[in-house]
């Protein structure tokens, strides 16, 4: 399942739900209809949206309450003539405190090493940039309501 967050609303779409009407079977017809309706709703919301930020995090683990951010990438999009165009990018690596481990599994998955992070800015410094970049702009991201938003919120509240 893919979860897209748009204007703080989770939109769930299961793989294979979006298909041509002709290929929809009795089993998938309800899913097709639900997905089609969701796509139409998203399109209407996007048409009314002047800006949008799409972002993703890399973290030290899989628990949103205890994981620490090691990388954030975000793109701010502006709508002109019903098309979104890239306006700005934000890319930050976050230096981890010495007492926070960087698991081998995370290094293998992300390719980000502790040595690479040592030269980067602190979480507090990076979060200032993130808050300035995001401001009041609607955000979207993959799995963001279940993980990324929670990790960001936890980091923000702990500073």
PDB file of N, CA and C in Angstrom, residues 30-65:
ATOM      1  N   UNK A  30     -14.568  -2.369  -6.912  1.00  0.00           N
ATOM      2  CA  UNK A  30     -14.715  -1.430  -5.812  1.00  0.00           C
ATOM      3  C   UNK A  30     -13.414  -0.670  -5.596  1.00  0.00           C
ATOM      4  N   UNK A  31     -12.281  -1.387  -5.664  1.00  0.00           N
ATOM      5  CA  UNK A  31     -10.990  -0.735  -5.489  1.00  0.00           C
ATOM      6  C   UNK A  31     -10.744   0.266  -6.613  1.00  0.00           C
ATOM      7  N   UNK A  32     -11.110  -0.109  -7.824  1.00  0.00           N
ATOM      8  CA  UNK A  32     -10.932   0.798  -8.957  1.00  0.00           C
ATOM      9  C   UNK A  32     -11.732   2.073  -8.723  1.00  0.00           C
ATOM     10  N   UNK A  33     -12.982   1.913  -8.332  1.00  0.00           N
ATOM     11  CA  UNK A  33     -13.846   3.068  -8.111  1.00  0.00           C
ATOM     12  C   UNK A  33     -13.296   3.952  -7.004  1.00  0.00           C
ATOM     13  N   UNK A  34     -12.873   3.335  -5.884  1.00  0.00           N
ATOM     14  CA  UNK A  34     -12.337   4.104  -4.765  1.00  0.00           C
ATOM     15  C   UNK A  34     -11.072   4.844  -5.183  1.00  0.00           C
ATOM     16  N   UNK A  35     -10.200   4.184  -5.914  1.00  0.00           N
ATOM     17  CA  UNK A  35      -8.959   4.822  -6.345  1.00  0.00           C
ATOM     18  C   UNK A  35      -9.235   5.940  -7.335  1.00  0.00           C
ATOM     19  N   UNK A  36     -10.154   5.692  -8.254  1.00  0.00           N
ATOM     20  CA  UNK A  36     -10.488   6.699  -9.249  1.00  0.00           C
ATOM     21  C   UNK A  36     -11.034   7.944  -8.562  1.00  0.00           C
ATOM     22  N   UNK A  37     -11.925   7.729  -7.599  1.00  0.00           N
ATOM     23  CA  UNK A  37     -12.474   8.857  -6.863  1.00  0.00           C
ATOM     24  C   UNK A  37     -11.365   9.596  -6.117  1.00  0.00           C
ATOM     25  N   UNK A  38     -10.474   8.862  -5.514  1.00  0.00           N
ATOM     26  CA  UNK A  38      -9.370   9.468  -4.779  1.00  0.00           C
ATOM     27  C   UNK A  38      -8.481  10.278  -5.716  1.00  0.00           C
ATOM     28  N   UNK A  39      -8.182   9.744  -6.874  1.00  0.00           N
ATOM     29  CA  UNK A  39      -7.361  10.464  -7.851  1.00  0.00           C
ATOM     30  C   UNK A  39      -8.049  11.762  -8.256  1.00  0.00           C
ATOM     31  N   UNK A  40      -9.347  11.707  -8.493  1.00  0.00           N
ATOM     32  CA  UNK A  40     -10.080  12.919  -8.858  1.00  0.00           C
ATOM     33  C   UNK A  40     -10.040  13.948  -7.732  1.00  0.00           C
ATOM     34  N   UNK A  41     -10.190  13.483  -6.499  1.00  0.00           N
ATOM     35  CA  UNK A  41     -10.120  14.396  -5.356  1.00  0.00           C
ATOM     36  C   UNK A  41      -8.736  15.022  -5.241  1.00  0.00           C
ATOM     37  N   UNK A  42      -7.714  14.214  -5.440  1.00  0.00           N
ATOM     38  CA  UNK A  42      -6.344  14.731  -5.387  1.00  0.00           C
ATOM     39  C   UNK A  42      -6.136  15.780  -6.470  1.00  0.00           C
ATOM     40  N   UNK A  43      -6.615  15.488  -7.680  1.00  0.00           N
ATOM     41  CA  UNK A  43      -6.457  16.434  -8.778  1.00  0.00           C
ATOM     42  C   UNK A  43      -7.150  17.760  -8.475  1.00  0.00           C
ATOM     43  N   UNK A  44      -8.337  17.706  -7.870  1.00  0.00           N
ATOM     44  CA  UNK A  44      -9.050  18.932  -7.516  1.00  0.00           C
ATOM     45  C   UNK A  44      -8.288  19.719  -6.453  1.00  0.00           C
ATOM     46  N   UNK A  45      -7.782  19.018  -5.442  1.00  0.00           N
ATOM     47  CA  UNK A  45      -7.010  19.685  -4.389  1.00  0.00           C
ATOM     48  C   UNK A  45      -5.732  20.305  -4.954  1.00  0.00           C
ATOM     49  N   UNK A  46      -5.050  19.562  -5.812  1.00  0.00           N
ATOM     50  CA  UNK A  46      -3.811  20.072  -6.399  1.00  0.00           C
ATOM     51  C   UNK A  46      -4.066  21.291  -7.279  1.00  0.00           C
ATOM     52  N   UNK A  47      -5.194  21.286  -7.996  1.00  0.00           N
ATOM     53  CA  UNK A  47      -5.520  22.418  -8.864  1.00  0.00           C
ATOM     54  C   UNK A  47      -5.694  23.700  -8.055  1.00  0.00           C
ATOM     55  N   UNK A  48      -6.142  23.566  -6.808  1.00  0.00           N
ATOM     56  CA  UNK A  48      -6.357  24.730  -5.952  1.00  0.00           C
ATOM     57  C   UNK A  48      -5.110  25.104  -5.143  1.00  0.00           C
ATOM     58  N   UNK A  49      -4.074  24.319  -5.281  1.00  0.00           N
ATOM     59  CA  UNK A  49      -2.869  24.495  -4.473  1.00  0.00           C
ATOM     60  C   UNK A  49      -1.827  25.309  -5.243  1.00  0.00           C
ATOM     61  N   UNK A  50      -1.347  26.391  -4.632  1.00  0.00           N
ATOM     62  CA  UNK A  50      -0.333  27.214  -5.289  1.00  0.00           C
ATOM     63  C   UNK A  50       1.066  26.641  -5.134  1.00  0.00           C
ATOM     64  N   UNK A  51       1.331  26.051  -3.967  1.00  0.00           N
ATOM     65  CA  UNK A  51       2.640  25.462  -3.697  1.00  0.00           C
ATOM     66  C   UNK A  51       2.459  24.113  -3.013  1.00  0.00           C
ATOM     67  N   UNK A  52       3.502  23.293  -3.104  1.00  0.00           N
ATOM     68  CA  UNK A  52       3.493  21.969  -2.496  1.00  0.00           C
ATOM     69  C   UNK A  52       4.936  21.571  -2.234  1.00  0.00           C
ATOM     70  N   UNK A  53       5.174  20.924  -1.103  1.00  0.00           N
ATOM     71  CA  UNK A  53       6.500  20.392  -0.803  1.00  0.00           C
ATOM     72  C   UNK A  53       6.410  18.879  -0.749  1.00  0.00           C
ATOM     73  N   UNK A  54       7.307  18.230  -1.468  1.00  0.00           N
ATOM     74  CA  UNK A  54       7.435  16.779  -1.428  1.00  0.00           C
ATOM     75  C   UNK A  54       8.756  16.495  -0.724  1.00  0.00           C
ATOM     76  N   UNK A  55       8.723  15.616   0.297  1.00  0.00           N
ATOM     77  CA  UNK A  55       9.955  15.378   1.046  1.00  0.00           C
ATOM     78  C   UNK A  55      10.089  13.919   1.447  1.00  0.00           C
ATOM     79  N   UNK A  56      11.308  13.562   1.847  1.00  0.00           N
ATOM     80  CA  UNK A  56      11.599  12.211   2.320  1.00  0.00           C
ATOM     81  C   UNK A  56      12.727  12.292   3.337  1.00  0.00           C
ATOM     82  N   UNK A  57      12.715  11.356   4.268  1.00  0.00           N
ATOM     83  CA  UNK A  57      13.749  11.263   5.297  1.00  0.00           C
ATOM     84  C   UNK A  57      14.484   9.945   5.203  1.00  0.00           C
ATOM     85  N   UNK A  58      15.723   9.949   5.654  1.00  0.00           N
ATOM     86  CA  UNK A  58      16.462   8.733   5.990  1.00  0.00           C
ATOM     87  C   UNK A  58      16.733   8.844   7.478  1.00  0.00           C
ATOM     88  N   UNK A  59      16.555   7.739   8.196  1.00  0.00           N
ATOM     89  CA  UNK A  59      16.689   7.764   9.653  1.00  0.00           C
ATOM     90  C   UNK A  59      17.558   6.610  10.136  1.00  0.00           C
ATOM     91  N   UNK A  60      17.822   6.621  11.437  1.00  0.00           N
ATOM     92  CA  UNK A  60      18.661   5.583  12.042  1.00  0.00           C
ATOM     93  C   UNK A  60      17.927   4.265  12.229  1.00  0.00           C
ATOM     94  N   UNK A  61      16.622   4.241  12.084  1.00  0.00           N
ATOM     95  CA  UNK A  61      15.879   3.001  12.312  1.00  0.00           C
ATOM     96  C   UNK A  61      14.461   3.074  11.791  1.00  0.00           C
ATOM     97  N   UNK A  62      13.620   2.171  12.314  1.00  0.00           N
ATOM     98  CA  UNK A  62      12.253   2.037  11.817  1.00  0.00           C
ATOM     99  C   UNK A  62      11.195   2.432  12.843  1.00  0.00           C
ATOM    100  N   UNK A  63      11.602   2.854  14.020  1.00  0.00           N
ATOM    101  CA  UNK A  63      10.658   3.299  15.041  1.00  0.00           C
ATOM    102  C   UNK A  63      10.584   4.822  14.977  1.00  0.00           C
ATOM    103  N   UNK A  64       9.424   5.371  14.613  1.00  0.00           N
ATOM    104  CA  UNK A  64       9.344   6.823  14.435  1.00  0.00           C
ATOM    105  C   UNK A  64       9.542   7.624  15.722  1.00  0.00           C
ATOM    106  N   UNK A  65       9.366   6.991  16.868  1.00  0.00           N
ATOM    107  CA  UNK A  65       9.518   7.714  18.127  1.00  0.00           C
ATOM    108  C   UNK A  65      10.947   7.722  18.648  1.00  0.00           C
TER     109      UNK A  65
END
